[in-house]
Tab-separated table of C-alpha atoms and ligand atoms in Angstrom:
chain	number	residue	atom	x	y	z
O	1	GLU	CA	-44.829	-3.638	38.859
O	2	SER	CA	-46.891	-5.367	36.229
O	3	LEU	CA	-50.497	-6.398	36.480
O	4	THR	CA	-52.016	-9.850	36.599
O	5	VAL	CA	-55.203	-10.549	34.708
O	6	GLY	CA	-57.130	-10.378	37.978
O	7	GLU	CA	-55.611	-7.045	38.993
O	8	LEU	CA	-56.271	-5.559	35.596
O	9	ALA	CA	-59.898	-6.702	35.716
O	10	GLU	CA	-60.267	-5.100	39.118
O	11	LYS	CA	-58.857	-1.804	37.900
O	12	LEU	CA	-61.239	-1.896	34.969
O	13	HIS	CA	-64.136	-2.843	37.254
O	14	ARG	CA	-64.798	-5.937	35.158
O	15	ASP	CA	-65.038	-9.613	35.780
O	16	SER	CA	-61.800	-11.551	35.388
O	17	SER	CA	-63.553	-14.045	33.150
O	18	GLU	CA	-64.615	-11.273	30.816
O	19	VAL	CA	-61.033	-10.045	30.536
O	20	ILE	CA	-59.829	-13.598	30.000
O	21	LYS	CA	-62.292	-14.004	27.138
O	22	LYS	CA	-61.126	-10.788	25.565
O	23	LEU	CA	-57.551	-11.973	25.863
O	24	MET	CA	-58.466	-15.206	24.111
O	25	LYS	CA	-59.890	-13.248	21.213
O	26	LEU	CA	-56.534	-11.518	20.995
O	27	GLY	CA	-54.871	-14.906	20.939
O	28	VAL	CA	-53.496	-14.672	24.475
O	29	MET	CA	-54.154	-17.644	26.714
O	30	ALA	CA	-53.867	-16.412	30.283
O	31	THR	CA	-55.119	-17.463	33.689
O	32	LYS	CA	-56.307	-15.077	36.377
O	33	ASN	CA	-52.948	-14.922	38.124
O	34	GLU	CA	-50.849	-14.561	35.049
O	35	SER	CA	-49.012	-11.244	34.642
O	36	LEU	CA	-49.510	-9.331	31.453
O	37	ASP	CA	-46.982	-7.316	29.518
O	38	LYS	CA	-47.472	-3.662	28.777
O	39	GLU	CA	-48.544	-4.176	25.189
O	40	THR	CA	-51.246	-6.628	26.154
O	41	ILE	CA	-52.493	-4.370	28.933
O	42	GLU	CA	-52.693	-1.535	26.452
O	43	LEU	CA	-54.579	-3.685	23.958
O	44	ILE	CA	-57.159	-4.627	26.550
O	45	THR	CA	-57.563	-1.144	27.972
O	46	ALA	CA	-57.813	0.303	24.467
O	47	ASP	CA	-60.528	-2.240	23.779
O	48	TYR	CA	-62.412	-0.897	26.772
O	49	GLY	CA	-61.754	2.645	25.654
O	50	VAL	CA	-59.668	3.386	28.721
O	51	GLU	CA	-56.419	5.310	28.687
O	52	VAL	CA	-53.685	3.722	30.737
O	53	GLU	CA	-52.408	5.954	33.488
O	54	GLU	CA	-48.698	5.475	33.267
O	55	GLU	CA	-48.176	5.117	36.980
O	56	GLU	CA	-50.597	2.256	37.050
O	57	VAL	CA	-48.446	0.236	34.748
O	58	ILE	CA	-44.948	0.576	36.071
O	59	ASP	CA	-44.055	-2.246	33.846
O	60	LYS	CA	-41.049	-4.299	34.632
O	61	LEU	CA	-39.556	-3.752	31.212
O	62	ASP	CA	-40.537	-0.198	30.765
O	63	ILE	CA	-38.248	1.952	32.755
O	64	ASP	CA	-39.085	4.797	30.391
O	65	ILE	CA	-42.640	5.153	31.594
O	66	TYR	CA	-41.678	5.081	35.252
O	67	THR	CA	-42.737	8.354	36.788
O	68	ASP	CA	-42.049	10.195	39.969
O	69	GLU	CA	-44.070	12.738	41.919
O	70	ASN	CA	-41.158	15.197	41.711
O	71	ASP	CA	-40.983	14.873	37.974
O	72	SER	CA	-41.967	18.118	36.375
O	73	GLU	CA	-40.552	20.232	33.611
O	74	GLU	CA	-39.807	23.225	35.863
O	75	ASN	CA	-37.642	21.084	38.131
O	76	ARG	CA	-35.279	20.412	35.268
O	77	THR	CA	-31.984	22.238	35.507
O	78	GLU	CA	-28.716	22.309	33.620
O	79	ARG	CA	-26.628	19.144	33.794
O	80	PRO	CA	-23.074	18.448	32.597
O	81	PRO	CA	-22.648	17.082	29.064
O	82	VAL	CA	-21.530	13.468	28.630
O	83	VAL	CA	-18.705	13.177	26.123
O	84	THR	CA	-17.352	10.127	24.267
O	85	ILE	CA	-14.032	10.149	22.414
O	86	MET	CA	-13.870	8.178	19.179
O	87	GLY	CA	-11.413	7.821	16.330
O	88	HIS	CA	-9.011	5.515	14.512
O	89	VAL	CA	-6.717	3.261	16.522
O	90	ASP	CA	-3.473	4.993	17.539
O	91	HIS	CA	-4.770	8.453	16.713
O	92	GLY	CA	-4.536	9.314	20.408
O	93	LYS	CA	-7.897	8.688	22.102
O	94	THR	CA	-6.389	7.296	25.293
O	95	THR	CA	-3.665	9.923	25.429
O	96	LEU	CA	-6.222	12.682	24.948
O	97	LEU	CA	-8.458	11.326	27.721
O	98	ASP	CA	-5.470	11.160	30.056
O	99	SER	CA	-4.313	14.591	29.040
O	100	ILE	CA	-7.707	16.198	29.668
O	101	ARG	CA	-7.935	14.509	33.025
O	102	HIS	CA	-4.455	15.502	34.143
O	103	THR	CA	-4.747	19.054	32.895
O	104	LYS	CA	-8.104	19.655	34.497
O	105	VAL	CA	-8.045	17.818	37.779
O	106	THR	CA	-6.751	20.055	40.536
O	107	ALA	CA	-3.656	19.098	42.488
O	108	GLY	CA	-5.589	18.323	45.652
O	109	GLU	CA	-7.615	15.685	43.883
O	110	ALA	CA	-4.760	14.166	41.942
O	111	GLY	CA	-4.232	11.476	44.551
O	112	GLY	CA	-7.275	9.595	43.410
O	113	ILE	CA	-6.369	9.698	39.779
O	114	THR	CA	-5.365	6.053	39.551
O	115	GLN	CA	-8.965	5.062	40.067
O	116	HIS	CA	-10.566	3.707	36.926
O	117	ILE	CA	-14.331	3.481	36.865
O	118	GLY	CA	-14.926	3.842	33.116
O	119	ALA	CA	-15.773	7.515	33.248
O	120	TYR	CA	-14.581	10.709	34.873
O	121	GLN	CA	-15.578	14.305	35.415
O	122	ILE	CA	-13.645	17.533	35.137
O	123	GLU	CA	-14.597	21.031	36.192
O	124	GLU	CA	-13.894	24.238	34.314
O	125	ASN	CA	-15.277	27.656	35.303
O	126	ASN	CA	-17.689	25.924	37.684
O	127	LYS	CA	-19.043	23.800	34.835
O	128	LYS	CA	-18.590	20.071	34.863
O	129	ILE	CA	-18.025	17.744	31.913
O	130	THR	CA	-18.342	13.974	32.081
O	131	PHE	CA	-16.069	11.857	29.883
O	132	LEU	CA	-16.698	8.192	29.182
O	133	ASP	CA	-13.385	6.441	28.876
O	134	THR	CA	-14.614	3.053	27.816
O	135	PRO	CA	-12.227	2.108	25.045
O	136	GLY	CA	-13.027	2.174	21.359
O	137	HIS	CA	-16.371	2.323	19.682
O	138	ALA	CA	-17.562	-0.904	21.194
O	139	ALA	CA	-18.960	0.771	24.278
O	140	PHE	CA	-20.811	3.306	22.239
O	141	THR	CA	-22.290	0.815	19.795
O	142	THR	CA	-23.152	-2.019	22.149
O	143	MET	CA	-24.891	0.490	24.363
O	144	ARG	CA	-26.848	1.867	21.463
O	145	ALA	CA	-27.671	-1.642	20.334
O	146	ARG	CA	-29.191	-2.137	23.779
O	147	GLY	CA	-31.240	0.979	23.403
O	148	ALA	CA	-29.183	3.178	25.689
O	149	GLN	CA	-28.195	6.637	24.601
O	150	VAL	CA	-25.626	8.043	26.990
O	151	THR	CA	-23.452	10.284	24.833
O	152	ASP	CA	-24.292	13.940	24.309
O	153	ILE	CA	-21.194	14.973	22.367
O	154	THR	CA	-18.613	12.995	20.383
O	155	ILE	CA	-15.010	14.111	20.111
O	156	LEU	CA	-13.635	12.732	16.857
O	157	VAL	CA	-9.879	12.358	17.173
O	158	VAL	CA	-7.954	12.437	13.879
O	159	ALA	CA	-4.163	12.331	13.826
O	160	ALA	CA	-2.835	15.269	11.816
O	161	ASP	CA	-0.079	13.117	10.320
O	162	ASP	CA	-2.365	10.294	9.270
O	163	GLY	CA	-5.715	11.773	8.292
O	164	VAL	CA	-9.069	10.054	7.882
O	165	MET	CA	-8.774	6.282	8.299
O	166	PRO	CA	-11.347	3.443	8.273
O	167	GLN	CA	-12.267	3.713	11.952
O	168	THR	CA	-12.548	7.480	11.580
O	169	LYS	CA	-15.289	6.884	9.033
O	170	GLU	CA	-16.883	4.315	11.272
O	171	ALA	CA	-16.867	6.749	14.182
O	172	ILE	CA	-18.534	9.390	12.030
O	173	ALA	CA	-21.180	6.887	10.983
O	174	HIS	CA	-21.865	5.966	14.608
O	175	ALA	CA	-22.099	9.561	15.778
O	176	LYS	CA	-24.371	10.487	12.884
O	177	ALA	CA	-26.605	7.488	13.422
O	178	ALA	CA	-26.952	8.520	17.064
O	179	GLU	CA	-27.515	12.154	16.018
O	180	VAL	CA	-24.839	13.338	18.394
O	181	PRO	CA	-22.874	16.560	17.686
O	182	ILE	CA	-19.259	16.016	16.635
O	183	ILE	CA	-16.273	18.131	17.638
O	184	VAL	CA	-13.140	17.290	15.668
O	185	ALA	CA	-9.863	17.177	17.595
O	186	VAL	CA	-6.981	17.215	15.135
O	187	ASN	CA	-4.299	15.540	17.229
O	188	LYS	CA	-0.513	15.093	17.078
O	189	MET	CA	-0.010	18.685	15.952
O	190	ASP	CA	3.486	18.496	17.426
O	191	LYS	CA	4.560	15.951	14.822
O	192	GLU	CA	6.747	16.705	11.849
O	193	GLY	CA	4.251	15.644	9.182
O	194	ALA	CA	1.210	17.246	10.816
O	195	ASN	CA	-1.158	18.555	8.172
O	196	PRO	CA	-4.391	19.816	9.699
O	197	ASP	CA	-5.603	21.298	6.416
O	198	ARG	CA	-5.568	17.862	4.843
O	199	VAL	CA	-7.672	16.508	7.711
O	200	MET	CA	-10.187	19.296	7.234
O	201	GLN	CA	-10.221	18.704	3.502
O	202	GLU	CA	-10.809	14.971	3.945
O	203	LEU	CA	-13.587	15.502	6.463
O	204	THR	CA	-15.574	17.801	4.198
O	205	GLU	CA	-16.530	14.623	2.331
O	206	PHE	CA	-18.430	13.596	5.447
O	207	GLU	CA	-20.186	16.920	5.808
O	208	LEU	CA	-17.857	17.940	8.589
O	209	VAL	CA	-16.953	21.387	7.325
O	210	PRO	CA	-15.029	23.807	9.536
O	211	GLU	CA	-16.545	27.175	10.365
O	212	ALA	CA	-13.674	28.907	8.565
O	213	TRP	CA	-14.836	27.236	5.356
O	214	GLY	CA	-18.471	28.120	5.814
O	215	GLY	CA	-19.470	24.976	7.681
O	216	GLU	CA	-20.657	24.388	11.209
O	217	THR	CA	-18.228	21.836	12.575
O	218	ILE	CA	-15.869	22.847	15.345
O	219	PHE	CA	-12.247	21.825	14.732
O	220	VAL	CA	-9.624	22.124	17.455
O	221	ASN	CA	-5.926	21.467	16.877
O	222	VAL	CA	-4.368	19.638	19.809
O	223	SER	CA	-1.321	17.774	20.925
O	224	ALA	CA	-2.540	15.294	23.478
O	225	ILE	CA	1.004	14.396	24.425
O	226	LYS	CA	2.056	17.996	25.106
O	227	GLY	CA	-1.274	19.047	26.549
O	228	GLU	CA	-1.658	21.741	23.901
O	229	GLY	CA	-5.087	22.834	22.747
O	230	ILE	CA	-6.810	21.053	25.636
O	231	ASP	CA	-8.135	24.313	27.101
O	232	GLU	CA	-9.702	25.242	23.797
O	233	LEU	CA	-11.173	21.782	23.339
O	234	VAL	CA	-12.776	21.953	26.777
O	235	GLU	CA	-14.077	25.433	25.992
O	236	MET	CA	-15.666	24.148	22.807
O	237	ILE	CA	-17.372	21.295	24.660
O	238	LEU	CA	-18.852	23.837	27.062
O	239	LEU	CA	-19.904	25.982	24.136
O	240	VAL	CA	-21.748	23.118	22.465
O	241	SER	CA	-23.457	22.172	25.700
O	242	GLU	CA	-24.539	25.742	26.248
O	243	VAL	CA	-26.209	25.671	22.856
O	244	GLU	CA	-27.746	22.230	23.338
O	245	GLU	CA	-28.934	22.973	26.903
O	246	TYR	CA	-28.691	19.510	28.448
O	247	LYS	CA	-31.099	19.250	31.352
O	248	ALA	CA	-32.175	16.889	34.091
O	249	ASN	CA	-34.168	16.960	37.297
O	250	PRO	CA	-31.971	16.462	40.367
O	251	ASP	CA	-34.998	16.225	42.678
O	252	LYS	CA	-36.353	12.926	41.478
O	253	ARG	CA	-35.273	9.355	41.993
O	254	ALA	CA	-32.306	8.417	39.854
O	255	THR	CA	-32.404	6.702	36.466
O	256	GLY	CA	-29.516	6.016	34.118
O	257	THR	CA	-27.333	3.473	32.392
O	258	VAL	CA	-24.671	0.913	33.277
O	259	ILE	CA	-21.291	1.919	31.839
O	260	GLU	CA	-19.471	-1.231	32.899
O	261	ALA	CA	-19.872	-4.003	35.450
O	262	GLU	CA	-17.947	-6.948	36.815
O	263	LEU	CA	-17.817	-9.433	39.633
O	264	ASP	CA	-15.279	-8.482	42.283
O	265	LYS	CA	-14.078	-11.333	44.458
O	266	GLY	CA	-14.347	-9.328	47.649
O	267	LYS	CA	-17.102	-6.811	46.954
O	268	GLY	CA	-19.433	-8.907	44.820
O	269	PRO	CA	-21.072	-7.319	41.779
O	270	VAL	CA	-19.575	-3.895	41.069
O	271	ALA	CA	-21.084	-1.576	38.476
O	272	THR	CA	-20.221	1.856	37.139
O	273	LEU	CA	-23.475	3.704	36.654
O	274	LEU	CA	-24.028	6.967	34.868
O	275	VAL	CA	-26.829	8.863	36.552
O	276	GLN	CA	-28.721	10.475	33.673
O	277	ASP	CA	-31.629	11.921	35.584
O	278	GLY	CA	-32.470	12.367	39.248
O	279	THR	CA	-30.110	11.984	42.184
O	280	MET	CA	-28.908	8.663	43.538
O	281	HIS	CA	-28.240	8.082	47.246
O	282	VAL	CA	-26.538	5.431	49.297
O	283	GLY	CA	-29.244	3.106	50.568
O	284	ASP	CA	-31.494	3.542	47.525
O	285	PRO	CA	-33.364	0.413	46.392
O	286	ILE	CA	-32.551	-0.063	42.733
O	287	VAL	CA	-33.395	-2.206	39.723
O	288	VAL	CA	-30.543	-2.505	37.243
O	289	GLY	CA	-31.277	-4.372	34.039
O	290	ASN	CA	-32.452	-7.753	35.217
O	291	THR	CA	-30.991	-7.487	38.657
O	292	PHE	CA	-31.737	-5.439	41.765
O	293	GLY	CA	-30.374	-4.466	45.160
O	294	ARG	CA	-29.813	-1.636	47.583
O	295	ILE	CA	-26.896	0.690	47.065
O	296	ARG	CA	-24.389	-0.253	49.729
O	297	ALA	CA	-21.570	2.098	48.786
O	298	MET	CA	-20.820	4.620	46.081
O	299	VAL	CA	-17.350	5.646	44.944
O	300	ASN	CA	-16.697	8.533	42.553
O	301	ASP	CA	-14.097	8.790	39.768
O	302	LEU	CA	-11.490	9.986	42.270
O	303	GLY	CA	-11.925	6.880	44.354
O	304	ARG	CA	-13.721	8.757	47.114
O	305	ARG	CA	-16.795	7.504	48.874
O	306	VAL	CA	-19.801	9.689	48.190
O	307	LYS	CA	-23.309	9.711	49.605
O	308	SER	CA	-25.132	11.001	46.550
O	309	ALA	CA	-24.699	11.376	42.804
O	310	ALA	CA	-26.358	14.113	40.723
O	311	PRO	CA	-27.282	13.956	37.005
O	312	SER	CA	-24.398	13.127	34.591
O	313	THR	CA	-22.271	11.796	37.467
O	314	PRO	CA	-20.536	8.438	37.058
O	315	VAL	CA	-20.269	6.349	40.212
O	316	GLU	CA	-19.172	2.852	41.030
O	317	ILE	CA	-21.694	1.071	43.208
O	318	THR	CA	-21.915	-2.142	45.197
O	319	GLY	CA	-24.940	-3.863	46.633
O	320	LEU	CA	-26.457	-5.564	43.590
O	321	SER	CA	-27.547	-9.184	43.690
O	322	ASP	CA	-26.065	-9.973	40.281
O	323	VAL	CA	-23.781	-8.461	37.626
O	324	PRO	CA	-25.679	-6.318	35.083
O	325	GLN	CA	-24.489	-5.647	31.527
O	326	ALA	CA	-23.082	-2.477	30.011
O	327	GLY	CA	-25.972	-0.596	28.456
O	328	ASP	CA	-28.548	-1.864	30.963
O	329	GLN	CA	-30.767	0.829	32.341
O	330	PHE	CA	-31.414	1.370	36.020
O	331	VAL	CA	-34.187	2.887	38.104
O	332	VAL	CA	-34.264	3.770	41.784
O	333	PHE	CA	-37.461	2.794	43.571
O	334	GLU	CA	-38.978	4.282	46.673
O	335	ASP	CA	-39.120	0.994	48.520
O	336	GLU	CA	-37.016	-2.094	48.508
O	337	LYS	CA	-39.885	-4.554	48.315
O	338	LYS	CA	-41.006	-3.076	45.034
O	339	ALA	CA	-37.463	-3.024	43.679
O	340	ARG	CA	-37.061	-6.661	44.598
O	341	SER	CA	-40.304	-7.769	43.019
O	342	VAL	CA	-39.670	-5.806	39.818
O	343	GLY	CA	-36.100	-7.097	39.690
O	344	GLU	CA	-37.203	-10.683	40.126
O	345	GLN	CA	-39.910	-10.382	37.505
O	346	ARG	CA	-37.484	-8.852	35.059
O	347	ALA	CA	-34.985	-11.632	35.662
O	348	ALA	CA	-37.695	-14.232	35.089
O	349	ARG	CA	-38.889	-12.551	31.958
O	350	ALA	CA	-35.368	-12.155	30.621
O	351	LYS	CA	-34.917	-15.879	30.971
O	352	ASP	CA	-38.164	-16.491	29.133
O	353	GLU	CA	-37.381	-14.272	26.260
O	354	GLU	CA	-33.623	-14.612	26.185
O	355	ARG	CA	-33.592	-12.407	23.154
O	356	ASN	CA	-36.551	-10.896	21.503
O	357	LEU	CA	-35.374	-9.406	18.274
O	358	THR	CA	-38.537	-9.704	16.255
O	359	ASN	CA	-38.589	-6.039	15.336
O	360	ARG	CA	-35.513	-6.292	13.173
O	361	VAL	CA	-35.831	-4.964	9.694
O	362	SER	CA	-35.239	-7.505	6.936
O	363	ILE	CA	-35.746	-7.568	3.194
O	364	ASP	CA	-38.390	-10.255	3.506
O	365	ASP	CA	-40.785	-8.236	5.621
O	366	LEU	CA	-39.859	-4.768	4.406
O	367	PHE	CA	-43.136	-4.318	2.594
O	368	SER	CA	-45.312	-5.284	5.521
O	369	GLN	CA	-43.337	-2.975	7.794
O	370	ILE	CA	-43.790	-0.146	5.292
O	371	GLN	CA	-47.499	-0.944	5.103
O	372	ASP	CA	-47.762	-0.836	8.864
O	373	GLY	CA	-46.388	2.671	8.685
O	374	ASN	CA	-43.438	1.671	10.864
O	375	MET	CA	-40.913	2.475	8.245
O	376	LYS	CA	-40.420	5.891	6.727
O	377	GLU	CA	-36.707	5.475	6.274
O	378	ILE	CA	-34.829	2.284	5.572
O	379	ASN	CA	-31.356	2.331	7.055
O	380	VAL	CA	-28.777	0.650	4.874
O	381	ILE	CA	-25.069	-0.070	5.179
O	382	VAL	CA	-23.220	-0.606	1.902
O	383	LYS	CA	-19.974	-2.555	1.656
O	384	ALA	CA	-18.251	-3.337	-1.634
O	385	ASP	CA	-14.937	-4.604	-2.943
O	386	VAL	CA	-13.824	-1.305	-4.426
O	387	GLN	CA	-14.678	2.317	-3.741
O	388	GLY	CA	-16.087	2.754	-7.246
O	389	SER	CA	-18.721	0.116	-6.607
O	390	VAL	CA	-19.527	1.630	-3.226
O	391	GLU	CA	-20.321	4.917	-4.917
O	392	ALA	CA	-22.320	3.240	-7.671
O	393	VAL	CA	-24.450	1.213	-5.258
O	394	LYS	CA	-24.916	4.234	-3.014
O	395	GLY	CA	-25.941	6.446	-5.900
O	396	SER	CA	-28.515	3.985	-7.209
O	397	LEU	CA	-29.953	3.261	-3.768
O	398	GLU	CA	-30.388	6.910	-2.978
O	399	LYS	CA	-32.486	7.329	-6.098
O	400	ILE	CA	-35.033	4.748	-5.021
O	401	ASP	CA	-38.193	6.397	-3.773
O	402	VAL	CA	-41.173	4.175	-3.242
O	403	GLU	CA	-44.299	5.693	-1.737
O	404	GLY	CA	-42.369	8.299	0.179
O	405	VAL	CA	-40.125	5.755	1.853
O	406	LYS	CA	-36.508	6.830	1.705
O	407	ILE	CA	-33.330	4.827	1.767
O	408	ASN	CA	-30.927	6.249	4.268
O	409	ILE	CA	-27.329	5.124	3.844
O	410	ILE	CA	-25.807	5.328	7.278
O	411	HIS	CA	-22.433	3.920	6.354
O	412	ALA	CA	-20.650	2.911	3.157
O	413	GLY	CA	-17.148	1.689	2.518
O	414	ALA	CA	-14.849	-0.648	0.675
O	415	GLY	CA	-13.817	-3.911	2.304
O	416	ALA	CA	-15.275	-7.053	3.824
O	417	ILE	CA	-18.377	-6.883	6.000
O	418	ALA	CA	-16.915	-6.609	9.493
O	419	GLU	CA	-18.396	-7.189	12.915
O	420	SER	CA	-18.415	-3.451	13.508
O	421	ASP	CA	-20.686	-3.051	10.461
O	422	VAL	CA	-23.051	-5.598	11.963
O	423	ILE	CA	-23.037	-3.890	15.355
O	424	LEU	CA	-23.753	-0.560	13.711
O	425	ALA	CA	-26.545	-2.201	11.713
O	426	SER	CA	-27.946	-3.716	14.861
O	427	ALA	CA	-27.797	-0.433	16.751
O	428	SER	CA	-29.485	1.431	13.906
O	429	ASN	CA	-31.802	-1.333	12.726
O	430	ALA	CA	-30.199	-1.385	9.284
O	431	ILE	CA	-29.873	-3.854	6.439
O	432	ILE	CA	-26.368	-4.569	5.132
O	433	ILE	CA	-25.862	-4.802	1.398
O	434	GLY	CA	-22.608	-6.451	0.350
O	435	PHE	CA	-21.418	-6.148	-3.211
O	436	ASN	CA	-18.711	-8.653	-4.131
O	437	VAL	CA	-17.776	-8.949	-0.450
O	438	ARG	CA	-18.637	-11.394	2.304
O	439	PRO	CA	-19.024	-11.077	6.036
O	440	ASP	CA	-16.031	-12.385	7.970
O	441	VAL	CA	-16.517	-15.099	10.602
O	442	ASN	CA	-17.167	-12.711	13.493
O	443	ALA	CA	-19.511	-10.598	11.449
O	444	LYS	CA	-21.492	-13.652	10.433
O	445	ARG	CA	-21.782	-14.916	13.982
O	446	THR	CA	-22.859	-11.537	15.330
O	447	ALA	CA	-25.344	-11.107	12.482
O	448	ASP	CA	-26.894	-14.452	13.398
O	449	VAL	CA	-27.206	-13.495	17.041
O	450	GLU	CA	-28.421	-9.958	16.395
O	451	LYS	CA	-30.634	-11.043	13.499
O	452	VAL	CA	-29.131	-8.524	11.112
O	453	ASP	CA	-30.091	-9.082	7.477
O	454	ILE	CA	-27.040	-9.244	5.194
O	455	ARG	CA	-27.720	-9.338	1.451
O	456	GLN	CA	-24.860	-10.325	-0.828
O	457	HIS	CA	-24.807	-9.573	-4.544
O	458	ARG	CA	-22.425	-9.795	-7.458
O	459	VAL	CA	-24.309	-7.493	-9.795
O	460	ILE	CA	-25.225	-3.961	-8.777
O	461	TYR	CA	-28.478	-4.121	-10.663
O	462	ASP	CA	-29.563	-7.174	-8.653
O	463	ALA	CA	-28.930	-5.395	-5.372
O	464	ILE	CA	-30.978	-2.401	-6.415
O	465	GLU	CA	-33.748	-4.479	-7.893
O	466	GLU	CA	-34.071	-6.640	-4.830
O	467	ILE	CA	-34.523	-3.771	-2.427
O	468	GLU	CA	-36.866	-1.908	-4.771
O	469	ALA	CA	-38.968	-5.023	-5.224
O	470	ALA	CA	-39.021	-5.615	-1.479
O	471	MET	CA	-40.209	-2.064	-0.864
O	472	LYS	CA	-42.993	-2.447	-3.395
O	473	GLY	CA	-44.052	-5.730	-1.936
O	474	MET	CA	-43.090	-7.497	-5.140
O	475	LEU	CA	-41.332	-10.239	-3.224
O	476	ASP	CA	-44.693	-11.187	-1.833
O	477	PRO	CA	-46.111	-14.115	-3.827
O	478	ILE	CA	-49.591	-12.515	-3.668
O	479	PHE	CA	-48.494	-9.793	-6.061
U	501	GDP	P1	-5.592	5.323	20.747
U	501	GDP	O1	-5.380	3.979	20.159
U	501	GDP	O2	-6.422	6.195	19.844
U	501	GDP	O3	-6.119	5.303	22.162
U	501	GDP	O4	-4.160	6.037	20.754
U	501	GDP	P2	-3.145	6.250	21.959
U	501	GDP	O5	-3.614	7.307	22.866
U	501	GDP	O6	-2.821	4.925	22.553
U	501	GDP	O7	-1.910	6.831	21.166
U	501	GDP	C1	-1.235	6.097	20.166
U	501	GDP	C2	0.200	6.557	20.064
U	501	GDP	O8	0.252	7.899	19.623
U	501	GDP	C3	0.926	6.498	21.396
U	501	GDP	O9	2.241	6.058	21.163
U	501	GDP	C4	0.915	7.937	21.860
U	501	GDP	O10	1.998	8.236	22.666
U	501	GDP	C5	0.971	8.690	20.557
U	501	GDP	N1	0.342	10.005	20.645
U	501	GDP	C6	-0.887	10.304	21.129
U	501	GDP	N2	-1.098	11.622	21.072
U	501	GDP	C7	0.003	12.183	20.547
U	501	GDP	C8	0.395	13.541	20.253
U	501	GDP	O11	-0.332	14.505	20.461
U	501	GDP	N3	1.620	13.696	19.697
U	501	GDP	C9	2.461	12.671	19.443
U	501	GDP	N4	3.640	12.943	18.897
U	501	GDP	N5	2.137	11.415	19.726
U	501	GDP	C10	0.928	11.163	20.270
């Protein structure tokens, strides 16, 4: 629930007119009944020297600050890890997901296996693991672009007979940008030309070095088709999660992220939600993205109706008033009236803003962002016509060091600027530098929508000089 000017004044024990005057000084024209966003509320309260109690400002856009009386550190207990499988096309992602599911789901449950809700859970030694089976990298990146982080561990699938391919590199870049641990599954070990050593060798270039060679990356040889190596892979996932200690509080109201959603002719809006914290129950009032509702029914990954869903559990729900988007976050509220009012406000605001992407990094305002202290690292994606140029541009960029601000190259490769580069840039707030390459049509369109800055150059020196100048504020006519 957000606050109107009048409500805020009351909480501050001030006159509304006084608050309105203060707002005017801040350049905000607002009447007494106008609602204020969180930033503005904070500005005003800071001006009065008052700290905002988070519960007082359960802002419609700020699910993160929503708190619960049962929310305390000691209530947090172990939760299953959430795993995403990535890799080059045809290297066996789908087959591996199927294989894990079939190997690990007990016979009694197998009946429900046809159900597809975009995610599933397995159980091994009384420990659960959640797998997202949304295809390709798109799910991962669009979710991250929307600010949702759902993946705990990435399984990088590399075919032993094919080795590291373009989408393998892309997957590595995505996982690294999200700071998610990577387990490498070297697949198709049953094939004639399988050469796992070559895969390991190739991956050392990306700092994925196997333990046997003194590194820290876990490699597991598998044959998804024959179901070989699956036990070990599952063991390794459990090992990583033991080290990482993923936790959540099952006693509080549920929060989480939309995995996928659609409109079903009979059931209305249907959404697969991943509960990331708390426990969700049938009947719960809920705000999901810009929509809201009351959970009418919940179905698990086996197609069974369930009454509640604990942390890391994926469930398909009905009862929403509209279809949310993948990557939207959700929050369960204690009463339906509140959920409705927050949901309606969010919908109204979403319409107002449509897309607010003003925080995007761009060459033109790099200096002011650095000055504001918002920018300690500048994320950059480098694309060039040939590998030699990629290395040259990368090398020169990495040497730039202006006032302690570092250039961080999150992805570099030869070839045209593709839509996936733009999505990665958008998810990581990065600038794309193209050297003798252009964005393709899709990349250009997405860059326009997502407001990603693409700089194209024909001379390496120009590319370097431009970014260095931008960092020093030399593009600013005042200097
Ligand atoms: P994806 O595009 O990464 O999802 O790859 P798929 O799972 O669709 O697999 C691509 C092809 O490789 C299919 O024809 C699979 O049958 C085959 N494949 C997948 N895993 C294996 C494996 O372990 N061994 C062999 N020989 N073929 C496999």
